[in-house]
XYZ file of C-alpha atoms in Angstrom:
682
model
C 0.000 0.000 0.000
C 1.224 3.503 -0.899
C -0.074 7.064 -0.253
C -0.845 9.859 -2.694
C -2.556 13.317 -2.936
C -5.275 14.387 -5.361
C -5.720 18.175 -4.532
C -8.737 20.203 -5.722
C -6.546 23.323 -5.860
C -2.832 23.675 -6.394
C -0.899 22.524 -3.402
C 1.048 25.785 -3.165
C -2.219 27.711 -2.857
C -3.556 25.338 -0.197
C -0.258 25.539 1.674
C -0.262 29.363 1.554
C -3.842 29.585 2.828
C -3.001 27.086 5.565
C 0.040 29.093 6.645
C -2.023 32.316 6.815
C -4.696 30.541 8.884
C -2.078 29.275 11.308
C -0.538 32.745 11.668
C -3.963 34.265 12.255
C -4.718 31.633 14.900
C -1.457 32.408 16.687
C -2.182 36.164 16.602
C -5.678 35.558 17.968
C -4.269 33.311 20.680
C -1.850 36.111 21.707
C -4.603 38.762 21.708
C -6.841 36.508 23.808
C -9.459 35.683 21.145
C -10.938 32.540 22.640
C -12.549 30.912 19.561
C -9.852 31.744 17.015
C -7.921 28.461 17.376
C -11.030 26.296 16.918
C -12.115 28.232 13.828
C -8.574 27.784 12.464
C -8.789 23.995 13.019
C -12.086 23.880 11.152
C -10.493 25.668 8.174
C -7.408 23.412 8.279
C -9.628 20.299 8.213
C -11.323 21.646 5.081
C -7.940 22.455 3.529
C -6.714 18.920 4.347
C -9.776 17.438 2.689
C -9.220 19.651 -0.368
C -5.604 18.295 -0.588
C -7.170 14.888 -1.420
C -5.050 12.444 0.656
C -5.656 8.883 -0.436
C -4.142 5.345 -0.250
C -3.239 3.283 -3.299
C -3.849 -0.510 -3.157
C -2.624 -2.984 -5.829
C -5.293 -4.989 -7.626
C -4.770 -8.712 -6.689
C -5.907 -11.563 -8.881
C -5.597 -15.342 -8.154
C -2.509 -16.898 -9.767
C -3.065 -20.051 -11.896
C -2.012 -23.025 -9.781
C -0.961 -26.626 -10.404
C -1.415 -29.447 -7.915
C -0.471 -33.139 -8.057
C -2.819 -36.054 -7.563
C -0.648 -39.146 -7.013
C -2.617 -42.409 -7.224
C -0.862 -45.560 -5.990
C -1.448 -48.594 -8.237
C 1.387 -50.755 -6.884
C 0.834 -54.498 -6.250
C -0.016 -53.926 -2.578
C -3.000 -51.832 -3.707
C -4.572 -55.011 -5.113
C -5.280 -56.209 -1.567
C -8.988 -56.162 -0.745
C -10.926 -53.195 -2.144
C -8.041 -50.740 -2.052
C -7.772 -50.281 -5.823
C -11.464 -49.501 -6.359
C -11.547 -47.215 -3.312
C -8.470 -45.368 -4.584
C -10.094 -44.846 -7.991
C -13.299 -43.541 -6.373
C -11.248 -41.117 -4.292
C -9.226 -39.908 -7.256
C -12.368 -39.407 -9.363
C -14.108 -37.345 -6.661
C -11.064 -35.138 -6.057
C -10.692 -34.640 -9.807
C -14.355 -33.651 -10.040
C -13.946 -31.165 -7.153
C -10.911 -29.627 -8.841
C -12.920 -28.788 -11.983
C -15.006 -26.317 -9.921
C -12.032 -24.485 -8.397
C -10.952 -21.441 -10.452
C -7.357 -21.270 -11.619
C -6.484 -24.773 -10.381
C -5.068 -27.451 -12.681
C -4.884 -30.920 -11.128
C -2.288 -33.274 -12.656
C -3.022 -36.947 -12.026
C -0.124 -39.433 -11.967
C -0.740 -43.179 -11.617
C 2.239 -44.947 -10.061
C 2.319 -48.647 -11.031
C 5.192 -49.904 -8.857
C 6.039 -53.617 -9.044
C 9.388 -53.065 -10.789
C 11.462 -54.692 -8.056
C 12.134 -51.387 -6.298
C 8.871 -51.175 -4.373
C 6.467 -48.230 -4.438
C 8.161 -44.910 -5.259
C 5.610 -42.126 -4.920
C 8.040 -39.295 -4.180
C 10.112 -40.266 -7.193
C 6.976 -39.792 -9.298
C 6.487 -36.321 -7.744
C 10.085 -35.349 -8.515
C 9.636 -36.248 -12.175
C 6.348 -34.372 -12.551
C 6.625 -31.584 -15.147
C 4.940 -28.506 -13.613
C 5.272 -24.790 -14.481
C 7.781 -22.977 -12.298
C 6.350 -21.234 -9.244
C 2.796 -22.529 -9.587
C 2.906 -25.613 -7.358
C 0.108 -25.543 -4.757
C 0.494 -28.922 -3.060
C -0.058 -32.651 -3.555
C -2.715 -35.207 -2.733
C -1.508 -38.819 -2.421
C -4.038 -41.653 -2.633
C -2.314 -44.788 -1.359
C -2.274 -47.562 1.218
C 0.593 -45.751 2.931
C 3.312 -48.264 2.004
C 5.866 -46.161 0.136
C 9.529 -47.142 -0.188
C 11.142 -43.787 -1.018
C 9.874 -41.562 1.790
C 12.498 -38.799 2.279
C 14.014 -38.059 5.666
C 12.940 -34.409 5.403
C 10.233 -32.483 3.603
C 11.149 -32.054 -0.095
C 12.009 -28.529 -1.220
C 9.056 -28.605 -3.627
C 6.778 -28.167 -0.616
C 8.517 -24.962 0.494
C 6.665 -21.937 -0.951
C 8.450 -18.843 -2.240
C 7.144 -16.775 0.689
C 8.341 -19.305 3.251
C 4.908 -20.857 3.639
C 4.758 -24.664 3.519
C 2.664 -26.281 0.822
C 0.490 -29.212 1.930
C 0.892 -32.903 1.222
C -2.477 -34.492 1.937
C -2.509 -38.243 2.570
C -5.690 -40.130 1.639
C -5.446 -43.794 2.681
C -7.512 -46.418 0.870
C -8.781 -48.198 3.994
C -10.961 -47.691 7.059
C -8.108 -47.419 9.549
C -4.807 -48.925 10.702
C -4.479 -52.619 9.740
C -2.472 -55.635 10.928
C -0.470 -58.124 8.900
C 1.490 -61.329 9.532
C 4.507 -61.855 7.320
C 7.036 -64.638 6.789
C 10.592 -63.394 6.255
C 13.475 -65.550 5.005
C 16.580 -64.294 6.785
C 19.082 -66.661 5.185
C 19.055 -69.748 3.020
C 21.893 -71.716 1.368
C 21.954 -71.525 -2.445
C 23.054 -75.160 -2.561
C 23.432 -78.123 -0.225
C 25.152 -81.486 -0.290
C 22.930 -84.330 -1.469
C 22.029 -86.557 1.463
C 22.524 -83.815 4.042
C 20.248 -81.207 5.606
C 20.029 -77.560 4.601
C 19.391 -74.952 7.309
C 16.976 -72.098 6.643
C 16.674 -69.153 9.030
C 13.340 -67.354 9.039
C 11.212 -65.041 11.160
C 7.471 -64.471 11.460
C 6.401 -60.915 12.335
C 2.981 -59.660 13.424
C 2.899 -56.066 12.180
C 0.576 -53.565 13.805
C 0.024 -55.696 16.919
C 1.323 -54.752 20.368
C 2.584 -58.116 21.623
C 4.226 -61.273 20.167
C 2.208 -64.459 19.741
C 2.609 -68.035 18.516
C 2.067 -69.234 14.960
C 2.047 -72.571 13.145
C 4.714 -73.049 10.465
C 4.168 -75.658 7.736
C 7.186 -76.979 5.807
C 7.071 -79.072 2.646
C 10.256 -80.126 0.857
C 9.819 -81.473 -2.659
C 7.408 -84.392 -2.813
C 7.695 -85.214 0.891
C 4.805 -84.933 3.303
C 4.303 -81.572 4.981
C 5.463 -81.080 8.571
C 4.281 -78.470 11.069
C 5.790 -76.800 14.101
C 4.798 -74.022 16.530
C 7.032 -70.955 16.547
C 7.176 -67.632 18.402
C 6.596 -64.510 16.324
C 9.220 -61.799 16.300
C 12.106 -64.218 16.891
C 14.481 -65.841 14.341
C 13.901 -69.564 13.833
C 16.161 -72.229 12.271
C 14.634 -75.152 10.392
C 16.362 -77.994 8.553
C 15.180 -79.711 5.388
C 16.710 -82.782 3.734
C 18.222 -82.513 0.248
C 17.731 -85.929 -1.287
C 18.671 -85.570 -4.955
C 20.893 -83.503 -7.266
C 19.311 -80.507 -8.930
C 16.777 -78.025 -7.643
C 14.702 -78.766 -4.556
C 11.699 -76.545 -3.836
C 10.877 -75.973 -0.167
C 7.427 -74.552 0.536
C 6.974 -72.567 3.759
C 3.670 -71.212 5.065
C 2.507 -69.728 8.351
C -0.950 -69.708 9.915
C -3.282 -66.734 9.424
C -3.409 -63.850 11.909
C -7.101 -63.061 12.603
C -8.106 -59.851 10.860
C -4.850 -59.406 8.960
C -4.839 -57.374 5.747
C -3.593 -60.156 3.438
C -2.136 -63.666 3.479
C 0.034 -63.108 0.387
C 3.173 -62.784 2.512
C 2.301 -65.719 4.776
C 4.108 -68.175 2.507
C 7.256 -68.451 0.439
C 9.136 -70.961 -1.684
C 12.875 -71.549 -1.269
C 15.010 -72.994 -4.057
C 17.982 -75.078 -2.941
C 20.213 -76.804 -5.456
C 21.438 -80.237 -4.456
C 25.060 -80.941 -5.390
C 27.264 -83.938 -4.883
C 29.923 -83.721 -2.214
C 33.311 -83.590 -3.931
C 32.762 -85.713 -6.999
C 35.538 -88.297 -7.148
C 36.924 -89.110 -10.575
C 39.521 -91.774 -11.385
C 41.472 -91.086 -14.596
C 43.761 -93.850 -15.856
C 45.884 -93.031 -18.924
C 47.429 -96.000 -20.692
C 50.405 -94.047 -22.004
C 51.416 -90.379 -21.830
C 49.380 -88.577 -24.510
C 47.860 -85.235 -25.387
C 44.365 -86.275 -24.304
C 45.344 -86.732 -20.661
C 46.346 -83.064 -20.503
C 42.896 -82.081 -21.766
C 41.219 -84.269 -19.156
C 43.423 -83.007 -16.326
C 42.853 -79.358 -17.251
C 39.086 -79.845 -17.399
C 38.707 -81.840 -14.182
C 41.226 -79.884 -12.118
C 39.461 -76.634 -13.050
C 36.240 -77.862 -11.402
C 36.497 -77.179 -7.637
C 33.821 -79.782 -6.906
C 35.894 -82.621 -8.415
C 38.524 -84.687 -6.613
C 40.705 -86.127 -9.361
C 42.846 -89.241 -8.918
C 45.053 -89.640 -12.006
C 47.451 -92.400 -12.921
C 49.487 -92.721 -16.106
C 50.903 -96.156 -16.915
C 54.551 -95.506 -17.779
C 55.826 -99.058 -17.447
C 53.954 -102.334 -17.623
C 54.802 -105.267 -15.333
C 56.113 -107.235 -18.316
C 58.602 -104.535 -19.321
C 62.166 -105.867 -19.032
C 64.842 -103.461 -20.214
C 67.485 -104.362 -17.671
C 66.988 -101.246 -15.540
C 67.723 -102.049 -11.863
C 64.690 -101.621 -9.607
C 66.696 -99.303 -7.359
C 66.995 -96.857 -10.275
C 63.261 -96.751 -11.038
C 61.506 -93.669 -9.626
C 57.984 -94.868 -10.424
C 55.013 -95.184 -8.097
C 53.574 -98.697 -8.052
C 50.062 -98.778 -9.480
C 47.759 -99.410 -6.425
C 45.415 -101.700 -8.303
C 43.980 -103.469 -5.260
C 43.213 -100.225 -3.441
C 41.636 -98.566 -6.501
C 39.763 -101.421 -8.140
C 38.668 -103.469 -5.169
C 38.783 -101.615 -1.875
C 37.747 -98.086 -2.974
C 36.162 -98.561 -6.376
C 32.682 -97.757 -5.046
C 33.887 -94.375 -3.761
C 34.381 -93.050 -7.310
C 31.585 -91.322 -9.204
C 33.305 -91.705 -12.566
C 36.117 -93.826 -14.010
C 37.856 -92.667 -17.196
C 40.050 -95.094 -19.161
C 41.975 -92.990 -21.671
C 44.117 -94.913 -24.157
C 44.325 -97.763 -21.668
C 45.777 -101.058 -22.863
C 45.670 -103.724 -20.216
C 48.904 -105.579 -20.980
C 48.528 -107.670 -17.828
C 48.288 -104.558 -15.682
C 44.881 -105.431 -14.195
C 43.984 -109.001 -13.326
C 40.675 -110.234 -14.664
C 38.979 -110.009 -11.267
C 39.643 -106.255 -11.118
C 38.249 -105.753 -14.613
C 35.175 -107.657 -13.457
C 34.976 -105.271 -10.504
C 34.860 -102.321 -12.929
C 32.036 -103.970 -14.873
C 30.136 -104.660 -11.638
C 30.799 -101.046 -10.570
C 29.034 -99.863 -13.724
C 26.094 -102.228 -13.320
C 25.550 -100.976 -9.759
C 25.293 -97.328 -10.770
C 28.813 -96.129 -11.632
C 29.923 -94.136 -14.665
C 32.575 -95.275 -17.150
C 34.137 -93.318 -20.021
C 36.411 -95.064 -22.498
C 38.390 -93.452 -25.315
C 39.345 -95.866 -28.082
C 42.602 -95.430 -30.001
C 45.195 -97.745 -31.517
C 45.325 -99.815 -28.312
C 41.866 -101.225 -29.154
C 43.250 -103.163 -32.137
C 46.347 -104.447 -30.335
C 46.861 -107.516 -28.219
C 45.742 -107.095 -24.632
C 42.849 -104.823 -25.594
C 40.112 -104.246 -23.025
C 37.756 -105.779 -25.564
C 39.320 -109.137 -24.786
C 38.327 -108.913 -21.091
C 35.107 -109.187 -19.107
C 34.917 -105.387 -19.192
C 33.823 -105.651 -22.831
C 30.425 -106.827 -21.548
C 29.523 -103.230 -20.687
C 31.016 -101.600 -23.812
C 28.472 -100.242 -26.307
C 30.651 -101.157 -29.322
C 33.299 -103.582 -30.577
C 36.274 -102.593 -32.711
C 37.698 -105.315 -35.002
C 41.425 -105.814 -35.428
C 41.349 -103.920 -38.723
C 39.112 -101.200 -37.346
C 41.668 -98.384 -37.097
C 40.927 -95.668 -39.684
C 43.586 -93.061 -40.388
C 42.214 -90.228 -42.486
C 41.083 -86.644 -42.054
C 37.427 -86.246 -41.128
C 35.219 -83.656 -39.497
C 33.153 -84.895 -36.506
C 29.444 -84.289 -36.985
C 26.351 -84.515 -34.828
C 23.793 -87.157 -35.675
C 20.079 -86.347 -35.710
C 19.886 -87.773 -32.209
C 22.949 -85.789 -31.158
C 21.330 -82.532 -32.259
C 18.533 -83.124 -29.746
C 20.365 -84.941 -26.948
C 21.201 -82.717 -23.922
C 24.833 -83.831 -23.962
C 25.508 -82.479 -27.444
C 22.580 -80.196 -28.297
C 23.539 -76.561 -28.753
C 27.267 -77.184 -29.146
C 27.263 -75.122 -32.327
C 27.482 -75.845 -36.023
C 29.555 -78.989 -36.550
C 30.458 -77.725 -40.027
C 32.726 -75.189 -38.311
C 34.570 -77.762 -36.218
C 38.163 -78.723 -36.867
C 39.235 -82.068 -38.326
C 40.451 -85.213 -36.591
C 42.747 -87.734 -38.260
C 42.204 -91.088 -36.553
C 39.188 -93.059 -35.392
C 38.051 -96.597 -34.637
C 35.547 -98.299 -36.918
C 33.125 -100.653 -35.174
C 31.614 -103.879 -36.433
C 28.786 -103.848 -33.905
C 27.301 -101.217 -31.583
C 24.269 -100.353 -29.514
C 23.101 -97.467 -27.350
C 22.762 -93.858 -28.475
C 25.008 -92.567 -31.246
C 25.447 -88.814 -30.829
C 28.394 -88.113 -33.149
C 29.542 -89.649 -36.408
C 33.011 -90.062 -37.889
C 34.325 -91.115 -41.309
C 31.567 -92.305 -43.663
C 28.963 -91.817 -40.951
C 30.439 -94.421 -38.595
C 29.659 -94.061 -34.855
C 32.024 -91.731 -33.015
C 30.381 -91.079 -29.620
C 28.160 -93.753 -28.065
C 26.200 -93.540 -24.812
C 24.604 -96.526 -23.161
C 22.910 -97.532 -19.931
C 23.982 -100.764 -18.280
C 21.613 -101.788 -15.508
C 21.896 -98.881 -13.001
C 25.101 -97.407 -14.483
C 26.190 -95.599 -17.606
C 28.932 -95.972 -20.191
C 30.241 -93.557 -22.805
C 32.644 -94.555 -25.570
C 34.551 -92.045 -27.703
C 35.906 -93.890 -30.726
C 38.878 -91.578 -31.331
C 41.874 -90.346 -29.379
C 42.048 -87.069 -31.316
C 39.784 -84.853 -29.205
C 42.836 -82.976 -27.938
C 43.270 -81.408 -31.411
C 40.362 -79.083 -30.691
C 42.191 -77.692 -27.659
C 45.049 -76.773 -30.030
C 42.568 -74.974 -32.321
C 43.282 -77.392 -35.153
C 41.209 -76.369 -38.168
C 39.322 -73.861 -36.043
C 38.986 -76.125 -33.005
C 35.705 -77.157 -31.471
C 33.668 -77.280 -28.228
C 36.022 -79.737 -26.577
C 35.732 -78.408 -23.009
C 31.936 -78.136 -23.026
C 31.526 -81.561 -24.646
C 33.722 -83.266 -22.058
C 32.023 -81.384 -19.210
C 28.561 -82.470 -20.339
C 29.712 -85.986 -21.048
C 31.244 -86.476 -17.607
C 28.225 -84.928 -15.850
C 25.811 -87.119 -17.839
C 27.773 -90.162 -16.683
C 27.430 -88.863 -13.113
C 23.647 -88.517 -13.637
C 23.266 -84.738 -13.723
C 19.442 -84.188 -13.846
C 19.613 -81.377 -16.411
C 21.347 -83.694 -18.908
C 18.816 -86.512 -18.768
C 17.348 -87.359 -22.167
C 14.176 -88.652 -20.520
C 13.096 -85.952 -18.090
C 10.130 -83.861 -17.016
C 10.605 -80.148 -16.356
C 8.222 -77.358 -15.406
C 8.279 -73.601 -14.919
C 5.787 -70.798 -14.254
C 5.959 -67.670 -16.404
C 3.393 -64.927 -16.999
C 0.671 -66.812 -15.128
C 1.185 -70.021 -17.147
C 2.487 -73.375 -15.920
C 4.616 -74.723 -18.797
C 5.534 -78.423 -18.702
C 8.152 -79.966 -21.016
C 8.655 -83.697 -21.449
C 11.882 -84.825 -23.092
C 11.793 -88.445 -24.186
C 14.420 -89.048 -26.859
C 14.024 -92.273 -28.735
C 10.351 -92.599 -27.799
C 7.533 -92.019 -30.259
C 4.720 -92.019 -27.712
C 4.237 -91.094 -24.067
C 1.277 -90.980 -21.701
C -0.911 -88.329 -23.369
C -1.596 -86.490 -20.115
C 0.468 -85.262 -17.193
C -1.162 -84.950 -13.788
C -0.811 -81.547 -12.103
C -1.263 -81.202 -8.334
C -1.984 -77.613 -7.282
C -0.727 -76.084 -4.009
C -4.167 -76.526 -2.426
C -4.065 -80.279 -3.123
C -6.523 -80.632 -6.002
C -5.343 -82.339 -9.194
C -5.960 -81.630 -12.857
C -4.909 -83.550 -15.991
C -2.739 -81.630 -18.456
C -2.832 -82.716 -22.132
C 0.646 -82.969 -23.684
C 1.196 -82.300 -27.391
C 4.233 -82.624 -29.621
C 6.414 -85.442 -30.876
C 9.944 -86.386 -31.972
C 11.144 -86.647 -28.402
C 9.625 -83.396 -27.068
C 6.119 -82.805 -25.704
C 4.691 -79.655 -24.196
C 1.653 -78.530 -22.222
C 0.471 -75.350 -20.485
C -2.226 -74.472 -17.978
C -3.056 -71.069 -16.431
C -2.271 -70.778 -12.715
C -2.600 -68.076 -10.089
C -1.295 -67.566 -6.590
C 1.843 -68.926 -4.990
C 3.065 -72.272 -3.708
C 4.463 -75.443 -5.275
C 2.877 -77.209 -8.243
C 3.741 -80.920 -8.634
C 3.653 -82.571 -12.063
C 3.809 -86.349 -12.625
C 4.039 -88.384 -15.826
C 5.287 -91.913 -16.529
C 7.008 -92.173 -13.152
C 8.755 -88.816 -13.513
C 8.144 -85.893 -11.130
C 8.747 -82.166 -11.605
C 8.041 -79.152 -9.432
C 7.367 -75.513 -10.257
C 6.783 -72.307 -8.360
C 6.405 -68.721 -9.562
C 9.393 -66.474 -9.020
C 8.955 -63.894 -6.282
C 7.729 -60.570 -7.677
C 8.860 -57.342 -6.018
C 9.794 -58.648 -2.585
C 9.656 -55.107 -1.176
C 5.946 -54.913 -1.950
C 5.272 -58.103 0.007
C 7.239 -57.103 3.107
C 4.325 -55.220 4.652
C 0.801 -55.363 3.229
C -0.915 -53.150 5.798
C -2.717 -49.921 5.084
C -1.068 -47.565 7.539
C -0.203 -43.908 8.115
C 2.939 -44.708 10.086
C 5.221 -44.571 7.039
C 4.128 -41.311 5.358
C 2.243 -39.608 8.194
C 5.215 -37.650 9.559
C 5.988 -36.172 6.134
C 2.373 -35.135 5.627
C 2.282 -33.522 9.069
C 5.549 -31.644 8.425
C 3.999 -30.072 5.321
C 0.890 -28.951 7.146
C -1.144 -31.543 5.299
C -3.638 -34.045 6.668
C -4.285 -37.787 7.005
C -7.626 -39.116 5.811
C -9.142 -42.622 5.645
C -11.136 -42.956 2.445
C -12.927 -46.009 3.823
C -14.584 -43.754 6.409
C -15.276 -40.850 4.049
C -13.709 -39.389 0.923
C -12.669 -35.771 1.610
C -13.718 -32.941 -0.709
C -11.195 -30.523 -2.180
C -11.315 -26.767 -1.444
C -9.241 -23.653 -1.959
C -8.277 -21.600 1.115
C -6.555 -18.284 1.517
C -3.080 -18.064 2.982
C -2.968 -18.452 6.715
C -6.204 -20.430 7.019
C -6.515 -24.075 8.027
C -5.621 -26.495 5.228
C -8.033 -29.233 6.266
C -11.143 -29.804 8.245
C -13.946 -32.259 8.816
C -14.598 -33.919 5.471
C -12.410 -31.595 3.380
C -8.826 -30.846 2.402
C -7.573 -27.547 1.092
C -4.980 -26.045 -1.197
C -3.766 -22.476 -0.512
C -4.668 -19.809 -3.093
C -1.883 -17.502 -4.245
C -2.583 -13.963 -5.494
C -0.418 -11.478 -7.418
C -0.770 -7.741 -8.226
C -2.017 -6.894 -11.702
C 0.536 -4.712 -13.462
C -0.753 -1.172 -14.109
C -3.895 -1.536 -12.010
C -4.449 -0.021 -8.528
C -7.395 0.629 -6.234
C -7.650 4.058 -4.449
C -9.290 4.955 -1.149
C -9.733 8.482 0.317
C -8.112 8.877 3.709
C -10.441 11.818 4.652
C -13.964 11.302 3.324
C -16.015 14.487 2.627
C -18.583 13.633 5.275
C -15.848 13.232 7.885
C -14.220 16.561 6.932
C -17.618 18.332 7.131
C -18.472 16.842 10.531
C -15.067 17.754 11.987
C -15.250 21.281 10.623
C -18.714 21.809 12.104
C -17.574 20.425 15.455
C -14.559 22.754 15.573
C -16.740 25.771 14.566
C -19.281 24.874 17.225
C -16.604 24.626 19.883
C -15.216 27.999 18.724
C -18.624 29.729 19.062
C -19.103 28.128 22.457
C -15.734 29.435 23.637
C -16.526 32.933 22.409
C -19.812 32.866 24.295
C -17.984 32.335 27.560
């Protein structure tokens, strides 16, 4: 506000008349004229009115304002009726905003569920609003936000120092409770045949005191077990790991009466069963390049204990060298092939020619070892067509092929995958065999059986796999695999082939050619049945849902691969059975942060709303209406929330107001004249 004069006569004239009046009043006062001063005051009042004193006021108009309406659509908002209540609230506030002059309400829907939880303040920070027009924000949520700042964001600090409100509208009727199951630690893998320890904790959120709960544990296809635990305290449970590969452990906890949701009352743990220090026995008949390849591969695997012997001198060797000059380790045949043979998971005979090294009873032990579940890998080179070949022993009973005496082929050839090899897990996906380097020697067989995965010269078998009772045998009919490690002709997938081959012999589940697998993706249970060499299977798989009910699943396909899908919802473990095979599946955890606390609560965001001068409202009790309020007034009340209105002066426009109205000047003048006459009458 400023002051100004709008005189009826020139100011110099008014000032001169005023000065003369004052001088006359002083003269009259000296001469004793009693009413002179009062008559002078009456004239001065009239002169002051004629000077036209007035105040100038700027013309204020409301400034256009922008406010944010943040609507939470994260996964936790799907609990109960929160989503529909949030939409009703947002629609009513939007409708109210259309009747408020100068206000533009920007609605932002925050989906969440990206693995980082709900991030409402991040959405506010990225909102594109005109500078200096922000009036506040209204957040419609369940209160579970995962990026609440430690202090009020600068956006909510107005230019004049006034705080701008953040109103919290919660999609519920009041504070809720929730019971959650938390996995504190779990081993990623465990030794087959041993127990895995899982540490967990059950929390009752929103309740004043701890209680007891019932925990149900189900590991794989085993029967479920239950135990009573105390909430709020860490608990250790053990589960057996009975087979290699993935074991699914289902955990669930009893329901807390009145809790918001049971979605976080259960979880599924994935533990991979591994063998404890796989023991491999590698026996090389003579020093050769292949043994270096095998040693490098097996020694690089920290889970493998390798025992390697190279036969440098046979018992029949007689070159006159005194025994005292020989620095060779005696071959412990009794210890390896009788006393400890069952402790090995795999035996590799690489270029091994017997030459009276192993008595027949020990060779029979190797054959029995295979029949009882062991793995045997044999590489066939020139020694297979020489005297003393392993083919002339009882060990030949478990070989998948026989090489005649004239079966050694010396010529360049490029190993190739057979049709079966292109689909078999051991060799599938090894790349284009046309790009592989050449080998120069192989063994031609006169009879074979089992699965032929690779072919050599003229299509002859090169890599044979076979099952013998409970065990497995692989036969590589060439000693030239080492050429690939030297990048001969471009090399080849030597390391991956040998790794898969050895793990197939040790019964790695993922390399089984007859297996059942399942997974859950995008709400679909997908079941795959691999059955190489079979033209038909049972046309249906049986699916057992987490709640115990079963449903047949039709399987379609052919040529060794069948497939089936069924829509599923919820969490837990699905069990699939077909032709004696069993598979398990469980959906991967989605946005663990969202499941940590499923309550509707003001405890997380309430302090921030209060710091801004905003309010907390429960939409389940009543949806608040939106108003505009002037600066300094309350920003919320019973059934309503408010946004402050900002005003600015209109350039070039002012509003004037007379400081001495005419009626006031006339009244004062008459009063002073009256007093003057009264004084003269005395």
